[in-house]
Short mmCIF file of C-alpha atoms in Angstrom, two decimals:
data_model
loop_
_atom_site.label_atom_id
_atom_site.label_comp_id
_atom_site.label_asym_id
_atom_site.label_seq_id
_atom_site.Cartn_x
_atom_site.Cartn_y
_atom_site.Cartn_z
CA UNK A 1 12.53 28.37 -43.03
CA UNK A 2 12.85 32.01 -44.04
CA UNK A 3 13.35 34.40 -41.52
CA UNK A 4 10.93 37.58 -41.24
CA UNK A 5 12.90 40.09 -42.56
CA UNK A 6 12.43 38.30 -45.59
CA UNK A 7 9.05 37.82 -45.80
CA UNK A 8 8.02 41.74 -46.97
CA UNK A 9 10.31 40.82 -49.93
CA UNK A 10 8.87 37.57 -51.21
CA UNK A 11 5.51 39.20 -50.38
CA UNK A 12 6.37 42.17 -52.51
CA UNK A 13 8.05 40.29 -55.44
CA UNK A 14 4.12 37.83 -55.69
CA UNK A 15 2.40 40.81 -55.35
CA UNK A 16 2.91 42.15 -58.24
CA UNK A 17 2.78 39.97 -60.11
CA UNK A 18 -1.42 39.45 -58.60
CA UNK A 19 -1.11 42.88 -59.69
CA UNK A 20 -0.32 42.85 -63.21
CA UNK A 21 -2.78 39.60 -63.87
CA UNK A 22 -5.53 41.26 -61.72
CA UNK A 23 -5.13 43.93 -63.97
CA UNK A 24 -6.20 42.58 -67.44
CA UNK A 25 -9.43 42.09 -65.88
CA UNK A 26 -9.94 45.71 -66.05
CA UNK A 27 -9.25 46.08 -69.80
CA UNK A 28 -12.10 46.97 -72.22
CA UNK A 29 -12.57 43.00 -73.01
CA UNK A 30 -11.50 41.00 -69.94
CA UNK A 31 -9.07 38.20 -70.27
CA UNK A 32 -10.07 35.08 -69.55
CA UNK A 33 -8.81 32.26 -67.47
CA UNK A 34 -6.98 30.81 -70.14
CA UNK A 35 -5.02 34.33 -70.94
CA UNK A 36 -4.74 35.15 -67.13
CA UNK A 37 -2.87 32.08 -66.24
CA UNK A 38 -0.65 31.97 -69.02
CA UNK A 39 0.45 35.97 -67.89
CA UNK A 40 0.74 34.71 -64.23
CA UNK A 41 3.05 31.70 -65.42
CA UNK A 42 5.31 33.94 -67.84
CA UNK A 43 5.24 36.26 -64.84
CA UNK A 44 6.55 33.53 -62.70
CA UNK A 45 9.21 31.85 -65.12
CA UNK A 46 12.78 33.12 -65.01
CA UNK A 47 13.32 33.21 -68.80
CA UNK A 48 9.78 35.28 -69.51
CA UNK A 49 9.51 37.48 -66.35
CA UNK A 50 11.33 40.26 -67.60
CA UNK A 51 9.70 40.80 -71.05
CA UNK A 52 6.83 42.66 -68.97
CA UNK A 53 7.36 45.68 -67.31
CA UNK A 54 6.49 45.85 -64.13
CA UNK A 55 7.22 47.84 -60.84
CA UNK A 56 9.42 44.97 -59.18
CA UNK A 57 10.93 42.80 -61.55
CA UNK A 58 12.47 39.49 -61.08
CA UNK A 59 16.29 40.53 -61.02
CA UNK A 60 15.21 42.91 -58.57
CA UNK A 61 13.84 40.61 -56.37
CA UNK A 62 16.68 38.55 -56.73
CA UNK A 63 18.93 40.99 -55.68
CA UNK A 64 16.82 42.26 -52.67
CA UNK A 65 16.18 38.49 -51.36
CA UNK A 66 20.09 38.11 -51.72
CA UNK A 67 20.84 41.14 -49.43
CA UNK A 68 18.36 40.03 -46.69
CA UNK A 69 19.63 36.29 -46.78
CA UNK A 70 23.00 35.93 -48.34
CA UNK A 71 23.82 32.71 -49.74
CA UNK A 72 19.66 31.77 -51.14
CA UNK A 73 18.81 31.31 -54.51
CA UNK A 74 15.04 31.63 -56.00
CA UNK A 75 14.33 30.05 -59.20
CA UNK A 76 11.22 29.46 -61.33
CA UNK A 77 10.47 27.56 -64.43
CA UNK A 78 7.48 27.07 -66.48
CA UNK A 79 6.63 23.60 -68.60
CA UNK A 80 3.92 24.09 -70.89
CA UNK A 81 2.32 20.26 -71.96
CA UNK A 82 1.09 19.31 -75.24
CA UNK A 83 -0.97 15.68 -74.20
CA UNK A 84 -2.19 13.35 -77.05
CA UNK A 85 -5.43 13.85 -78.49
CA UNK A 86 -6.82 10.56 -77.03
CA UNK A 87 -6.35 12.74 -73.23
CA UNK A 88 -7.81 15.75 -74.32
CA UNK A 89 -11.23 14.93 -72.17
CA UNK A 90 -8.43 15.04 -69.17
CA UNK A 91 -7.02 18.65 -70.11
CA UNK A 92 -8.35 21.84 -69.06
CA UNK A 93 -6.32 24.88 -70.64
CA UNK A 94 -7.11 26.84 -67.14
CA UNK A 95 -5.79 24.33 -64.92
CA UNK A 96 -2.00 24.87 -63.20
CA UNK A 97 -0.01 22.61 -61.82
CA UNK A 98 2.66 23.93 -58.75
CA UNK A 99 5.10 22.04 -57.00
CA UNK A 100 7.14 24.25 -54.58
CA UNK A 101 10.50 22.81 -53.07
CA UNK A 102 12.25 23.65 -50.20
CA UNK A 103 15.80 22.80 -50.40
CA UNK A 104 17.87 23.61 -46.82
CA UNK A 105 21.54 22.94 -47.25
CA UNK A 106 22.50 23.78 -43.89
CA UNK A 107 19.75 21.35 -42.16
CA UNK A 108 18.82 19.39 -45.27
CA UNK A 109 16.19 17.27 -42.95
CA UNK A 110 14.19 20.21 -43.73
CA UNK A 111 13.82 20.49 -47.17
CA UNK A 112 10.26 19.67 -48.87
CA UNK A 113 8.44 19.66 -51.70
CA UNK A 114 4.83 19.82 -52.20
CA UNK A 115 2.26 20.03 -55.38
CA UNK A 116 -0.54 21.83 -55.95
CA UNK A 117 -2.97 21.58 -58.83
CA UNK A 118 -5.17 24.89 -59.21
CA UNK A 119 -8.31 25.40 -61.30
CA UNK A 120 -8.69 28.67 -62.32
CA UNK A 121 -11.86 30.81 -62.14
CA UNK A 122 -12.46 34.55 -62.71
CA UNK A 123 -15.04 37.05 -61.41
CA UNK A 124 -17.75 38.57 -64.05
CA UNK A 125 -19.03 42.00 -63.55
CA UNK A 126 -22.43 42.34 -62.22
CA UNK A 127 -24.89 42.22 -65.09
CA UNK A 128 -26.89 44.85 -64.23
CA UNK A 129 -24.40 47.79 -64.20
CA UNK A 130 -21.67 46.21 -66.05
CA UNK A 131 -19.15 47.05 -63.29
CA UNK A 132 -17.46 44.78 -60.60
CA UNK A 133 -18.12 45.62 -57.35
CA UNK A 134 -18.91 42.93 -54.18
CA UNK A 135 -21.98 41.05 -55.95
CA UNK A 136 -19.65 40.56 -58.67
CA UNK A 137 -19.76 36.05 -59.31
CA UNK A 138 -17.53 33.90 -60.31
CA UNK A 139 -19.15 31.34 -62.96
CA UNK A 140 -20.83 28.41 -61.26
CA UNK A 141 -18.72 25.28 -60.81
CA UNK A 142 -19.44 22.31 -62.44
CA UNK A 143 -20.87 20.26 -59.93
CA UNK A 144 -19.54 16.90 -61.52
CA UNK A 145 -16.05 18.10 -62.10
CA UNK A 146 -15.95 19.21 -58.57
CA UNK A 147 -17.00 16.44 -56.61
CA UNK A 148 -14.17 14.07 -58.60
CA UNK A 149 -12.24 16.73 -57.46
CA UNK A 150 -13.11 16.64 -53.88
CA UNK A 151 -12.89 12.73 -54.35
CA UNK A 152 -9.26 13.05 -55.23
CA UNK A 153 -8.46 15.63 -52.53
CA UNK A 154 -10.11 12.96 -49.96
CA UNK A 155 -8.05 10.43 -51.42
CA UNK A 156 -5.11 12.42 -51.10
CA UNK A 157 -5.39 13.52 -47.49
CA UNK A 158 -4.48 17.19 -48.10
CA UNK A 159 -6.64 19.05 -50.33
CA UNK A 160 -4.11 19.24 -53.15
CA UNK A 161 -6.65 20.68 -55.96
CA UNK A 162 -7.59 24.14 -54.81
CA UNK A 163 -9.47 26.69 -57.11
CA UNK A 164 -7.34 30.14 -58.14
CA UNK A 165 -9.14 32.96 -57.98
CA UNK A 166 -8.66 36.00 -60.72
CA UNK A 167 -10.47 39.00 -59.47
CA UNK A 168 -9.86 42.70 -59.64
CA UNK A 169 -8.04 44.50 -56.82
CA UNK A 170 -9.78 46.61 -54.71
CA UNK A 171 -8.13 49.67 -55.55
CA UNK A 172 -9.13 49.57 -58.63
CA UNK A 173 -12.87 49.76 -58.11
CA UNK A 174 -14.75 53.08 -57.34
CA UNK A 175 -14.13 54.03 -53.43
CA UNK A 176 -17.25 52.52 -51.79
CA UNK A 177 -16.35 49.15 -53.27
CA UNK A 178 -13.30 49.27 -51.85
CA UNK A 179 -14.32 50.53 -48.62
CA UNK A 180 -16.47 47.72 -48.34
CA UNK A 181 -13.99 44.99 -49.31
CA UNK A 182 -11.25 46.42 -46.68
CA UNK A 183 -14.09 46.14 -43.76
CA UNK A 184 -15.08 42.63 -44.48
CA UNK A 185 -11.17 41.91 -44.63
CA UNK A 186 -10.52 43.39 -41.00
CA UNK A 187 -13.92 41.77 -40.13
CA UNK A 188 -12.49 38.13 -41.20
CA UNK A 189 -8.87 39.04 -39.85
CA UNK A 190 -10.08 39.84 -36.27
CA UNK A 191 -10.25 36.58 -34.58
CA UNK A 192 -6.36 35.73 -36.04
CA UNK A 193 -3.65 35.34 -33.71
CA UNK A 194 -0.56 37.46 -34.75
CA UNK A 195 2.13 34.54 -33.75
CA UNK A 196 5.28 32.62 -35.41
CA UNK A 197 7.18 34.55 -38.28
CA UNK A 198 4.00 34.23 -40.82
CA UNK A 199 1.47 35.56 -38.23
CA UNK A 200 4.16 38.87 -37.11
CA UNK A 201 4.55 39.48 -41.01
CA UNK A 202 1.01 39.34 -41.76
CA UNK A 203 0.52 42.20 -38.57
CA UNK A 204 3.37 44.10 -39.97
CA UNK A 205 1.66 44.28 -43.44
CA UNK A 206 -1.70 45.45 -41.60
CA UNK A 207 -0.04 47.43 -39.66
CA UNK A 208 1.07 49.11 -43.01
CA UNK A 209 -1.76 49.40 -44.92
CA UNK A 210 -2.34 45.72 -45.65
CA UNK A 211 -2.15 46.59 -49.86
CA UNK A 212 -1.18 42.54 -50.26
CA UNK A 213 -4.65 41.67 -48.78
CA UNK A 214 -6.29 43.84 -50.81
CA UNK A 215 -5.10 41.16 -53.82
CA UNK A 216 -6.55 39.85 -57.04
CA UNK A 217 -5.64 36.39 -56.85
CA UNK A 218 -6.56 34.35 -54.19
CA UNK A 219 -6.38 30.64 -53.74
CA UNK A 220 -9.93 28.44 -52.44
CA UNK A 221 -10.50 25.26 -51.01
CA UNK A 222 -12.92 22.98 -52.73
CA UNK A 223 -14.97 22.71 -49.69
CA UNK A 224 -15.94 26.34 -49.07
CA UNK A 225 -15.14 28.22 -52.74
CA UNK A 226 -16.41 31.63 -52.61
CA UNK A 227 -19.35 32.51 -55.43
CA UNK A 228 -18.85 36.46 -55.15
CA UNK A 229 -16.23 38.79 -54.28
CA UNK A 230 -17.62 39.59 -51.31
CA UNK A 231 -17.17 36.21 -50.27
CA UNK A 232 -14.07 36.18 -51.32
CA UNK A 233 -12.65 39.32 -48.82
CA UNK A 234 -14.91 37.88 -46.37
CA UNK A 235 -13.26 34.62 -46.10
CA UNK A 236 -9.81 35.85 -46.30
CA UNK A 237 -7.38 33.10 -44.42
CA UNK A 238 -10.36 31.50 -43.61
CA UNK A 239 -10.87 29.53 -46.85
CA UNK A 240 -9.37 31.70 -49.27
CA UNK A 241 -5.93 33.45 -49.08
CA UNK A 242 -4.06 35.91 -51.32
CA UNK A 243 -1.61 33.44 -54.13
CA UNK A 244 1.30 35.57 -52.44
CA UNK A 245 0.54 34.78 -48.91
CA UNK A 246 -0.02 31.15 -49.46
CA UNK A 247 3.22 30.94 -50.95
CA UNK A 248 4.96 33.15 -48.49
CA UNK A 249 3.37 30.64 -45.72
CA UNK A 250 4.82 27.84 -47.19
CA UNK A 251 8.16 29.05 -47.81
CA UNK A 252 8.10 31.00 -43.83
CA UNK A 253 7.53 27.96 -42.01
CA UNK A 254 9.80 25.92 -43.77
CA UNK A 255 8.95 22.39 -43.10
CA UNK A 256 7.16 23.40 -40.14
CA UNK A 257 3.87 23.24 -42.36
CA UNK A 258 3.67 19.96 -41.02
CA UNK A 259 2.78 20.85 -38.13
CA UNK A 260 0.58 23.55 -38.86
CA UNK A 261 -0.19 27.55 -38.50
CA UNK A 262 -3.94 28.25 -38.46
CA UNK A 263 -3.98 29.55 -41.85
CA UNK A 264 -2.67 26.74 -43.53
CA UNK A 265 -4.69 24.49 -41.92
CA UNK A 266 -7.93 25.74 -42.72
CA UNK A 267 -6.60 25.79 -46.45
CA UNK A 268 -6.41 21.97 -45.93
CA UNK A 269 -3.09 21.37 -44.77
CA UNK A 270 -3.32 18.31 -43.13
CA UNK A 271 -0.73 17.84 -40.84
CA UNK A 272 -0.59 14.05 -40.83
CA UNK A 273 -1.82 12.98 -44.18
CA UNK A 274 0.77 15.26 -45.59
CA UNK A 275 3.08 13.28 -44.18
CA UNK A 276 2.14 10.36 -46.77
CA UNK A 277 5.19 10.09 -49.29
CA UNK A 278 2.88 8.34 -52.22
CA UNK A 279 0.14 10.72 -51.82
CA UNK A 280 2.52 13.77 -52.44
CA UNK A 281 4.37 11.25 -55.19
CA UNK A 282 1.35 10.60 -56.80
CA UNK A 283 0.04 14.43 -56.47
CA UNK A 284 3.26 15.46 -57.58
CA UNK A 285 2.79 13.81 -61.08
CA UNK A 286 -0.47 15.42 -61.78
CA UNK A 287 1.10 18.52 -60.99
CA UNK A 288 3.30 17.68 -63.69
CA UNK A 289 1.39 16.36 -66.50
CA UNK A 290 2.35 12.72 -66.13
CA UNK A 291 -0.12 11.19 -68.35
CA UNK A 292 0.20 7.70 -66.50
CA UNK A 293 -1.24 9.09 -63.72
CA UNK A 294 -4.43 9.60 -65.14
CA UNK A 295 -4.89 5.77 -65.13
CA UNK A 296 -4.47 5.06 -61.60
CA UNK A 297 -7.26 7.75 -60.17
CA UNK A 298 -9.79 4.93 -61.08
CA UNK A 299 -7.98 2.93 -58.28
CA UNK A 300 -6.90 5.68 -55.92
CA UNK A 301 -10.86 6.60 -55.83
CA UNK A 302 -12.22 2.95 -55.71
CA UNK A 303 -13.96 2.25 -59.15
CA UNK A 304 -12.79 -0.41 -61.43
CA UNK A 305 -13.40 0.26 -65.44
CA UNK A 306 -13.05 3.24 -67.57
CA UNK A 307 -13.90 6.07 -65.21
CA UNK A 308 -15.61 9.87 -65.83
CA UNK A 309 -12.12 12.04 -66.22
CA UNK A 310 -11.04 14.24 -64.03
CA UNK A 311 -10.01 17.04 -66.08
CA UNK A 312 -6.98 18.33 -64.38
CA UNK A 313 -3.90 17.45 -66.21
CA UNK A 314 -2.55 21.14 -66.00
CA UNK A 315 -1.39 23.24 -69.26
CA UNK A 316 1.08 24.32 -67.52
CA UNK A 317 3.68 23.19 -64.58
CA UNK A 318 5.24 25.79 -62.38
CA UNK A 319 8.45 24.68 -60.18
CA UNK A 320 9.17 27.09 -57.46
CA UNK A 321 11.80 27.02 -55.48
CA UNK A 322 13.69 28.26 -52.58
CA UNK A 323 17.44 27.10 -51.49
CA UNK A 324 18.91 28.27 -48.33
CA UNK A 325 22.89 27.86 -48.40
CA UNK A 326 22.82 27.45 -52.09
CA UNK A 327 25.66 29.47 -52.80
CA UNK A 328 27.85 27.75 -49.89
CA UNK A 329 30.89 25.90 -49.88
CA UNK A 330 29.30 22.36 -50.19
CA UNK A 331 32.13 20.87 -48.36
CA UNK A 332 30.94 22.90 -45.24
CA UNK A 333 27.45 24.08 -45.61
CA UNK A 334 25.79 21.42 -42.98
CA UNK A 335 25.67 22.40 -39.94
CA UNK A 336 27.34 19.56 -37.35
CA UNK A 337 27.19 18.94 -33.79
#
């Protein structure tokens, strides 16, 4: 697991990048879902990330994370799919796949890996004045699409399709907006206990000024997505969490997720279904864009026959990962006795 005093720097390093995406939502012609998550996966790739500017680039986060924790190595890479026509009807162009690894050389019996597969929705102005401010909506969901969805997560055992959230940051939006967002925040965040290194680091970043709750990209559960942007601050590690906390979580607890922080559980986290190697297998190769896998959901979910498609075969595939004695001697990097 990391240790706190890295946590401000992977924290830092993913919020930027929510604030950069969040961003183009603020242009004269909003990007779209498509556009945003392309940005956020170039943003996120080692061999794109530095043809953007930005305030905290990926060399420089590379270079902080190796001061705080000599000897750990971060790397990201992208796969974009092209599927055959005949799976088109199984494709959405919105739709990422993320499998995050864990790779601890010194107690290797901690390493992980996990996939998520994220559907991405973004926030519309409200009609009437043209601006975004809490009554802003996200389009509705398609009811089919997400009850296969919630089918597959049940199947599963651990809520492995999640929505992703593009929205504009608060700071952004004209003051009283903002104001409003950062009370229903500290109105959601008042009932959390500040313990384990995830729970101090989120009180630290409170404690100074809380800027990577005030994101632009959160992640939902199925069960309890958020159809405004109040609901979306108002939910905050409830049902919906900032993309660079919910990776932070992950990579702070190490394999510990199994046994759960309150966060992560209520973002479906199940801390004995996760524990099922096929079900991660299986979710791992819809992360992916295994096209085979397609054919089994009519079996994981109990139908027999040509089945309604789930379309969730992601355009893209993020790998992130995080090794922890990377850059030791391999002859004596586990730790005996």
């Amino acid at each position: 697991m990391l240790p706190i005093k890295v946590l401000p720097t992977v924290l830092r390093f993913i919020d930027d990048i929510d604030a950069t995406v969040a961003g183009r939502l603020m242009r004269k012609k909003p990007w779209d879902e498509v556009s945003l998550t392309s940005l956020l996966c170039d943003l996120l790739d080692d061999e794109t990330s530095d043809d953007y500017k930005r305030s905290y680039s990926l060399k420089e986060f590379q270079a902080d994370l190796e001061l705080a924790m000599p000897l750990a190595k971060f790397d990201c890479s992208l796969r974009t799919h092209e599927y055959p026509t005949s799976l088109e009807r199984w494709v959405t162009q919105s739709d990422v796949g993320m499998i995050l690894t864990y790779i601890d050389h010194f107690l290797p019996y901690r390493s992980w890996t996990i996939p998520w597969l994220l559907q991405a929705k973004r926030v519309y102005p409200n009609k009437r004045t043209g601006l975004f401010d809490e009554s802003s909506a996200f389009k509705a969901k398609n009811p089919d699409q997400h009850n296969r969805m919630a089918a597959l997560n049940k199947r599963l055992g651990y809520g492995a399709v999640k929505y992703l959230l593009y929205c504009p940051r608060p700071q952004v939006l004209d003051q009283l907006t903002a104001v409003k967002l950062a009370h229903l925040r500290d109105v959601a965040l008042s009932d959390q206990i500040f313990d384990y290194a995830p729970g101090l680091a989120l009180h630290q970043d409170m404690a100074s000024g809380g800027d990577t709750l005030a994101a632009g990209v959160f992640v939902a559960n199925l069960e309890s997505v958020p159809a405004t942007l109040r609901a979306t601050h108002e939910s905050i590690f409830h049902s919906t969490i900032p993309l660079s906390w919910f990776l932070t979580f992950q990579f702070a607890n190490g394999n510990q997720y199994r046994e759960g922080w309150r966060p992560l559980e209520l973002l479906g986290v199940d801390t004995h279904a996760i524990d099922d190697d096929s079900a991660i297998e299986f979710a791992g190769r819809l992360a992916s864009g295994d096209v085979e896998a397609v054919r089994e959901i009519a079996v994981m979910t109990g139908r027999q026959g040509e089945v309604d498609p789930i379309p969730i075969l992601p355009a893209h595939t993020l790998r992130i990962s995080m090794a922890v004695g990377d850059q030791a001697d391999p002859e004596r990097r586990v730790i005996g006795g």
